[in-house]
Structure formats: structure tokens, C-alpha cells
PDB file of C-alpha atoms in Angstrom:
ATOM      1  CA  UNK A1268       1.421 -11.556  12.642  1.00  0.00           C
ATOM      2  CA  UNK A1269       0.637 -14.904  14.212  1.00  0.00           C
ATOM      3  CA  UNK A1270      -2.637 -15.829  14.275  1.00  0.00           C
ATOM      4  CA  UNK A1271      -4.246 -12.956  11.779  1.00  0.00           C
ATOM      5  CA  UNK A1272      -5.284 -14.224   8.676  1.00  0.00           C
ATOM      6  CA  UNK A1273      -7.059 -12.874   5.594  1.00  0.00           C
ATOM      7  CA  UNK A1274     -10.111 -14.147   7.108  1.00  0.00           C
ATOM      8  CA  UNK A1275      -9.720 -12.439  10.591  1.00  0.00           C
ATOM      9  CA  UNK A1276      -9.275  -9.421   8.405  1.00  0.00           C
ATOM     10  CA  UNK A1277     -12.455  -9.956   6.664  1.00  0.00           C
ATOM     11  CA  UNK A1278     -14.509 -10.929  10.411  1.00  0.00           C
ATOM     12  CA  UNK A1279     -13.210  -8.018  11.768  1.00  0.00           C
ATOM     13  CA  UNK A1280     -14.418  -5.858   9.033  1.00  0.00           C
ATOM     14  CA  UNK A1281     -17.559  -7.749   9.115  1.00  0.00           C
ATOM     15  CA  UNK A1282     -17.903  -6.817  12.969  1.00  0.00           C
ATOM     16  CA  UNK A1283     -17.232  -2.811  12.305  1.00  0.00           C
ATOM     17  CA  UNK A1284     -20.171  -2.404   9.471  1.00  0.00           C
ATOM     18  CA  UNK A1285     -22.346  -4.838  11.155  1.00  0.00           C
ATOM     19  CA  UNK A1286     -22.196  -2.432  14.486  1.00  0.00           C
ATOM     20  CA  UNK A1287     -22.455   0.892  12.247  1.00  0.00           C
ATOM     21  CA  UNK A1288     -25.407  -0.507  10.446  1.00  0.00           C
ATOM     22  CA  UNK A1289     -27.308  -1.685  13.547  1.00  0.00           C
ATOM     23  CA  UNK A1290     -26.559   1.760  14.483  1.00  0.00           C
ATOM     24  CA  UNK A1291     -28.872   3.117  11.831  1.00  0.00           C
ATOM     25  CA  UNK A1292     -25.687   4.487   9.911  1.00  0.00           C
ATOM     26  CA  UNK A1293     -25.195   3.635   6.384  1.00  0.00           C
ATOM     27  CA  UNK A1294     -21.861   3.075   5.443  1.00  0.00           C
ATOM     28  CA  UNK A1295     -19.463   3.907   2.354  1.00  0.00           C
ATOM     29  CA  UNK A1296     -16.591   1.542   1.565  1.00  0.00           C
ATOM     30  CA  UNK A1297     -13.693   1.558  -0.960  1.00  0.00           C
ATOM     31  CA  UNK A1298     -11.640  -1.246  -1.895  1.00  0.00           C
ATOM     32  CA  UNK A1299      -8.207  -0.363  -3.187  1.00  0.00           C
ATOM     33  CA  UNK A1300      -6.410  -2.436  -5.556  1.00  0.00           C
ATOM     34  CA  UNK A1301      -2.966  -2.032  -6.220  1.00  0.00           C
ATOM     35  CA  UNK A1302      -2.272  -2.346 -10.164  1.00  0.00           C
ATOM     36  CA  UNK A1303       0.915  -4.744 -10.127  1.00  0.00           C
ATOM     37  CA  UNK A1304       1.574  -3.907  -6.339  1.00  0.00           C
ATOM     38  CA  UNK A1305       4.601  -5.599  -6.905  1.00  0.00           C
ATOM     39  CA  UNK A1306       5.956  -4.606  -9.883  1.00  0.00           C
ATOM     40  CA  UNK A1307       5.072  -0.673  -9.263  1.00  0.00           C
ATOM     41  CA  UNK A1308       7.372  -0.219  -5.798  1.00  0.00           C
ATOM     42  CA  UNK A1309       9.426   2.478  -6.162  1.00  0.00           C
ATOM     43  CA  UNK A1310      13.044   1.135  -5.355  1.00  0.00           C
ATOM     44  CA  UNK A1311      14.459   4.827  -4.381  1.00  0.00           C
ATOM     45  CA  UNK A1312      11.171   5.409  -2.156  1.00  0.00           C
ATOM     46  CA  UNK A1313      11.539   2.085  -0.530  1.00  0.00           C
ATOM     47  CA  UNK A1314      15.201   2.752   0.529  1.00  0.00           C
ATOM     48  CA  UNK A1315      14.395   6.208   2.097  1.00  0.00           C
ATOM     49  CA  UNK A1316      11.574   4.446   4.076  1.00  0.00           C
ATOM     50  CA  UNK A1317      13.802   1.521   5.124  1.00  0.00           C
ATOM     51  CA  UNK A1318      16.922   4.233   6.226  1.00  0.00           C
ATOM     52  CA  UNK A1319      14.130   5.651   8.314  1.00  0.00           C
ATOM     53  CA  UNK A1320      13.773   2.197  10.358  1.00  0.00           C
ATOM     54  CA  UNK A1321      17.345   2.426  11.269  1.00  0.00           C
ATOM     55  CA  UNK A1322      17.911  -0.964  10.821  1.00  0.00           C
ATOM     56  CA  UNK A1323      21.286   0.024  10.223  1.00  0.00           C
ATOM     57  CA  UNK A1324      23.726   0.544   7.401  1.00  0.00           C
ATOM     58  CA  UNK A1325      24.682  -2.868   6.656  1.00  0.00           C
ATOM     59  CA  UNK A1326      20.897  -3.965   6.184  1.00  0.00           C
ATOM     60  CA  UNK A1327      19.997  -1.151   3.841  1.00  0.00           C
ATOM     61  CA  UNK A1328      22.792  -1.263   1.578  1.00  0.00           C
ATOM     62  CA  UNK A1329      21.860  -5.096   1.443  1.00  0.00           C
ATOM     63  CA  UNK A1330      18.885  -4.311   0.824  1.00  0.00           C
ATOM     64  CA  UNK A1331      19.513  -1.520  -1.958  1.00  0.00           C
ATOM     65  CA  UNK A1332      22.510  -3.827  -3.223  1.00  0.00           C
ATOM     66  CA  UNK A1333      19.306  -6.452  -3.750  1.00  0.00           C
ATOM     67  CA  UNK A1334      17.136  -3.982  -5.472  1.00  0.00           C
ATOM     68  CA  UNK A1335      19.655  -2.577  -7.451  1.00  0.00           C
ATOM     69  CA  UNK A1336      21.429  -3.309 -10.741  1.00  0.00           C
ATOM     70  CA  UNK A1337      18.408  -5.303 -12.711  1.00  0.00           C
ATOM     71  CA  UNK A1338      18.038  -4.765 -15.920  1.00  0.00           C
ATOM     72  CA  UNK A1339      15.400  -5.463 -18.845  1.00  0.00           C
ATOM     73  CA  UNK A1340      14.993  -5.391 -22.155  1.00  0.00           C
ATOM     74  CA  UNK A1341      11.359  -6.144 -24.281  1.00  0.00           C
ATOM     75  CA  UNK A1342      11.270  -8.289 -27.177  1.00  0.00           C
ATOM     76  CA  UNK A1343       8.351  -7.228 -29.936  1.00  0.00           C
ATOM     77  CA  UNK A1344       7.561  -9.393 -32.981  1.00  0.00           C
ATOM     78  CA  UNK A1345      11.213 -10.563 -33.357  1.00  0.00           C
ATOM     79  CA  UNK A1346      12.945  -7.126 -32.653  1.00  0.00           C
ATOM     80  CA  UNK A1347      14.269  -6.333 -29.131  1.00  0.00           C
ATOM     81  CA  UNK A1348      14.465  -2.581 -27.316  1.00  0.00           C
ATOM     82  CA  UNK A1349      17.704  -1.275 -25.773  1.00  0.00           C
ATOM     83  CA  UNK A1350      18.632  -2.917 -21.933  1.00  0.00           C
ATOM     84  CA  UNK A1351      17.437  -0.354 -19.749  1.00  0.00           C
ATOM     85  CA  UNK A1352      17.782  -0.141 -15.712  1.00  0.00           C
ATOM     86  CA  UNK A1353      14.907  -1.702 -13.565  1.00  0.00           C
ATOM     87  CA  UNK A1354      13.752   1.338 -10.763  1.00  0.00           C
ATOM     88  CA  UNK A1355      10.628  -0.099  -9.517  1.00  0.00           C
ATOM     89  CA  UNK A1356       9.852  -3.090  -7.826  1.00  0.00           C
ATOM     90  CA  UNK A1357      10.179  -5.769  -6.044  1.00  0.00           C
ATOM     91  CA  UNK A1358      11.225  -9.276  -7.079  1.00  0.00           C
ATOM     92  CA  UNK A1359       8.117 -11.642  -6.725  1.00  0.00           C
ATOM     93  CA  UNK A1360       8.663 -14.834  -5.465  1.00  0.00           C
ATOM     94  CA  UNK A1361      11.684 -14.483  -3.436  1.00  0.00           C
ATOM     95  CA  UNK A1362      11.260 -14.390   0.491  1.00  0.00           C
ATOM     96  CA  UNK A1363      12.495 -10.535   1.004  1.00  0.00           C
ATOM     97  CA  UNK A1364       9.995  -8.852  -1.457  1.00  0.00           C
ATOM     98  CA  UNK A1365       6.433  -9.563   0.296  1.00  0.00           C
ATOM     99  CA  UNK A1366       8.534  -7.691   3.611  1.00  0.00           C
ATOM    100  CA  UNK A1367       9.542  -4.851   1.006  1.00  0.00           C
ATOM    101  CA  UNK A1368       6.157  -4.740  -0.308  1.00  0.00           C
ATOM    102  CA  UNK A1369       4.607  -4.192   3.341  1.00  0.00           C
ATOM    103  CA  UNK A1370       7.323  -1.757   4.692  1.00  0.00           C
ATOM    104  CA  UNK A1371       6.340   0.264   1.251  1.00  0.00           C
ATOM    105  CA  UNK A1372       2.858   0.533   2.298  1.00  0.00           C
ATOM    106  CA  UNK A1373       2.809  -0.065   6.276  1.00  0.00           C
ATOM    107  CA  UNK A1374       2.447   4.111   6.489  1.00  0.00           C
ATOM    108  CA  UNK A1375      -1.425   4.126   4.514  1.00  0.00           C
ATOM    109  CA  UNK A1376      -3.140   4.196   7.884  1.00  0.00           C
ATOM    110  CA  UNK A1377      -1.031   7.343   9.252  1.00  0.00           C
ATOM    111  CA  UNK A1378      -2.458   9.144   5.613  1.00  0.00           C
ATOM    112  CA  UNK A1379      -6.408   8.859   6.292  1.00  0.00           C
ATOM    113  CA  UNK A1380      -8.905  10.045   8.969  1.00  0.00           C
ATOM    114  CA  UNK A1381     -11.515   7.351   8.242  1.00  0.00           C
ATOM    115  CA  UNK A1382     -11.645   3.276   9.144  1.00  0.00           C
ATOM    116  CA  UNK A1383      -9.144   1.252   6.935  1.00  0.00           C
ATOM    117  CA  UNK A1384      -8.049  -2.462   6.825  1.00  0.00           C
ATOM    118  CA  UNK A1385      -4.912  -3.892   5.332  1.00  0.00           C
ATOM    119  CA  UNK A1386      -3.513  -7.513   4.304  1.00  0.00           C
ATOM    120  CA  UNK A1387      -0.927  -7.594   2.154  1.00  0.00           C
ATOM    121  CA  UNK A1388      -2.300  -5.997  -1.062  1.00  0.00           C
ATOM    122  CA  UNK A1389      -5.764  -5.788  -0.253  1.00  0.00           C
ATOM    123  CA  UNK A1390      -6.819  -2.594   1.560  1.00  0.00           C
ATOM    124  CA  UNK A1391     -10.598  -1.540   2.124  1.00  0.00           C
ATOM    125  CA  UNK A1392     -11.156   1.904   3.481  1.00  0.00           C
ATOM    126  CA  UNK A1393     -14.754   3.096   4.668  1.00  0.00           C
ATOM    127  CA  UNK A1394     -16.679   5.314   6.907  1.00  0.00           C
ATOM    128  CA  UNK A1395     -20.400   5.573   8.167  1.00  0.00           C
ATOM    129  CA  UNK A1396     -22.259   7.731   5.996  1.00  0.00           C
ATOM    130  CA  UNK A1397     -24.534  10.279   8.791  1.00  0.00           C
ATOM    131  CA  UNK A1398     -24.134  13.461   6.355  1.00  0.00           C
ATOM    132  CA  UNK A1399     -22.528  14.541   3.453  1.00  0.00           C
ATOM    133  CA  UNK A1400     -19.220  15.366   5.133  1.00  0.00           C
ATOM    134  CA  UNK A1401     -19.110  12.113   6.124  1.00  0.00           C
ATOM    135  CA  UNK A1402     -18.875  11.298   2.303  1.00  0.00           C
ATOM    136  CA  UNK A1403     -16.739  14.220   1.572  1.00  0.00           C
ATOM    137  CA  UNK A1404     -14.260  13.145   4.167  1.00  0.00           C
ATOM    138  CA  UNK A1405     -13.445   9.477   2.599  1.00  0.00           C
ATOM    139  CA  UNK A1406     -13.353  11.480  -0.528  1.00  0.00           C
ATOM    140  CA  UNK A1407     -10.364  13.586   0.974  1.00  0.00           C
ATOM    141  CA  UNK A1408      -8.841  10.566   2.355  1.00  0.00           C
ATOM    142  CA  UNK A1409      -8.868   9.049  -1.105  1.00  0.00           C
ATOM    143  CA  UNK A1410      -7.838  12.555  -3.168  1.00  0.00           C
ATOM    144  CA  UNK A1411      -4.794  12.568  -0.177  1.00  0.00           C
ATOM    145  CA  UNK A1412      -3.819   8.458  -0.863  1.00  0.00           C
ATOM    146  CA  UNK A1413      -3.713   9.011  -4.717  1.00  0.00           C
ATOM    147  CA  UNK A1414      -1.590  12.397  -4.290  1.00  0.00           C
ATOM    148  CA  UNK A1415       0.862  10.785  -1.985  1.00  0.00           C
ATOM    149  CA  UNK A1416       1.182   7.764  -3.859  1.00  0.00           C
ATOM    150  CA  UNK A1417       1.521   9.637  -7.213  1.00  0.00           C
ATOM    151  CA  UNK A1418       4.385  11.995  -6.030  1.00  0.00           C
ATOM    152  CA  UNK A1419       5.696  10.365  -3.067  1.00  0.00           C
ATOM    153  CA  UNK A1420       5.184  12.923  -0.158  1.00  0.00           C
ATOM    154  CA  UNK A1421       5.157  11.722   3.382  1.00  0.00           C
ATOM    155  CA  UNK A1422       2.330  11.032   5.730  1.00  0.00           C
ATOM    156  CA  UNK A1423       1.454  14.448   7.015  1.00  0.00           C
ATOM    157  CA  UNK A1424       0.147  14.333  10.351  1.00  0.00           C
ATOM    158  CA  UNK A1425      -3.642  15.282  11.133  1.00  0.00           C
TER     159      UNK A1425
END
């Protein structure tokens, strides 16, 4: 988006725990890193979320003919494993796969009840801290974003 940046991410952030902690609140935060965000993209996921922004048929089979049809082999001390097909991810360093990336996770927000930021790969989720509940709940929304990311299921709504 023009004129966001990593640091208006960070100011804004900055703003939201200032406020809750002027409040007399305390606050919990979790930062989420995704372990080779790139490289862990499910392709078949992906597609299903990119038919559901009806971009159209000729974009998505594009898209799908893109992701589609690598293959990889490893190479160990000298001796090399069968070719087998590449299902996840996508291709770092060409222009389409930071967009893939971002459609892939542009649903966390609908998944969690508590405050979260995203840019690009870095996502920070957090909520003032009044009672336990308040805890429990950000545990909930982070037992919820590892099940959904783990086996796929949809946003559910709250």
C-alpha cells in the first residue's frame, strides 16, 4: 500500500501499547515468525484461496501453470535422491511470489479475536493483559493460528 512502510507498522504498534500501558494495562505480545515463509506455501492451498478471489479462470490457471511442474532432486556427499515434484512454495525472487505469499496469509486477521499487525512476513499479535482470560484468550488465538495453519481449515467466523 502506498505510503505504509515497515516502519509505519512498527509506529503504529508503538502507538497501541503506548495507549494500553498509560492505561494501567499490561500487555502480552507474540511475534510470529514464519520458518521459510516462502518455501513452506502450500501450492494446492494457495490455488483454492486465489479461485476464491475470482480473478477469473485465465489468471488462476496462470497462476497454477506457474506453480506447477517444478521439480527437485538433493545431492548428499556425491550421491543424488530420486527427482521428486515441488508442492510447496513460492519461487523467491521473482515479482509474482511476494503477491502469492500475501494472498496465502492476507486471511490471519479474520482467525484471531485479539490486536494483530502484519508486513509481509512479520506478524506480531498481542492483547492487554487485565485478567487471566485476557491471557487465555491470545492463547486461543495462537492454539486456533497453529491448528489452521497445520491442517489448512478456513477462517471460521467469531
Amino acid at each position: 500500500m502506498k505510503g505504509r512502510s515497515t516502519l509505519t507498522n512498527l509506529l503504529e504498534t508503538l502507538e497501541s501499547w503506548t495507549n494500553l500501558l498509560e492505561e494501567g494495562f499490561g500487555i502480552d505480545v507474540v511475534y510470529l515468525d514464519y520458518r521459510k515463509a516462502f518455501d513452506t506455501v502450500p501450492h494446492k492451498r494457495l490455488l483454492e484461496k486465489i479461485r476464491g478471489l475470482a480473478l477469473g479462470n485465465v489468471i488462476s490457471t496462470w497462476i497454477g501453470d506457474f506453480l506447477q511442474g517444478g521439480k527437485t532432486k538433493v545431492c548428499v556427499r556425491g550421491s543424488y535422491s530420486v527427482w521428486i515434484d515441488v508442492i510447496s512454495g513460492v519461487p523467491q525472487g521473482s515479482v509474482l511470489g511476494p503477491l502469492l505469499f500475501l494472498i496465502f496469509v492476507q486471511d490471519l486477521p479474520d482467525w484471531v479475536k485479539n490486536s494483530l499487525k502484519m508486513f509481509a512476513d512479520d506478524t506480531k499479535i498481542w492483547t492487554m493483559i487485565a485478567s487471566q482470560d485476557d491471557a487465555d484468550s491470545l492463547q486461543h488465538d495462537l492454539d486456533r493460528l497453529v491448528g489452521k495453519v497445520a491442517v489448512g481449515i478456513q477462517p471460521c467466523e467469531m
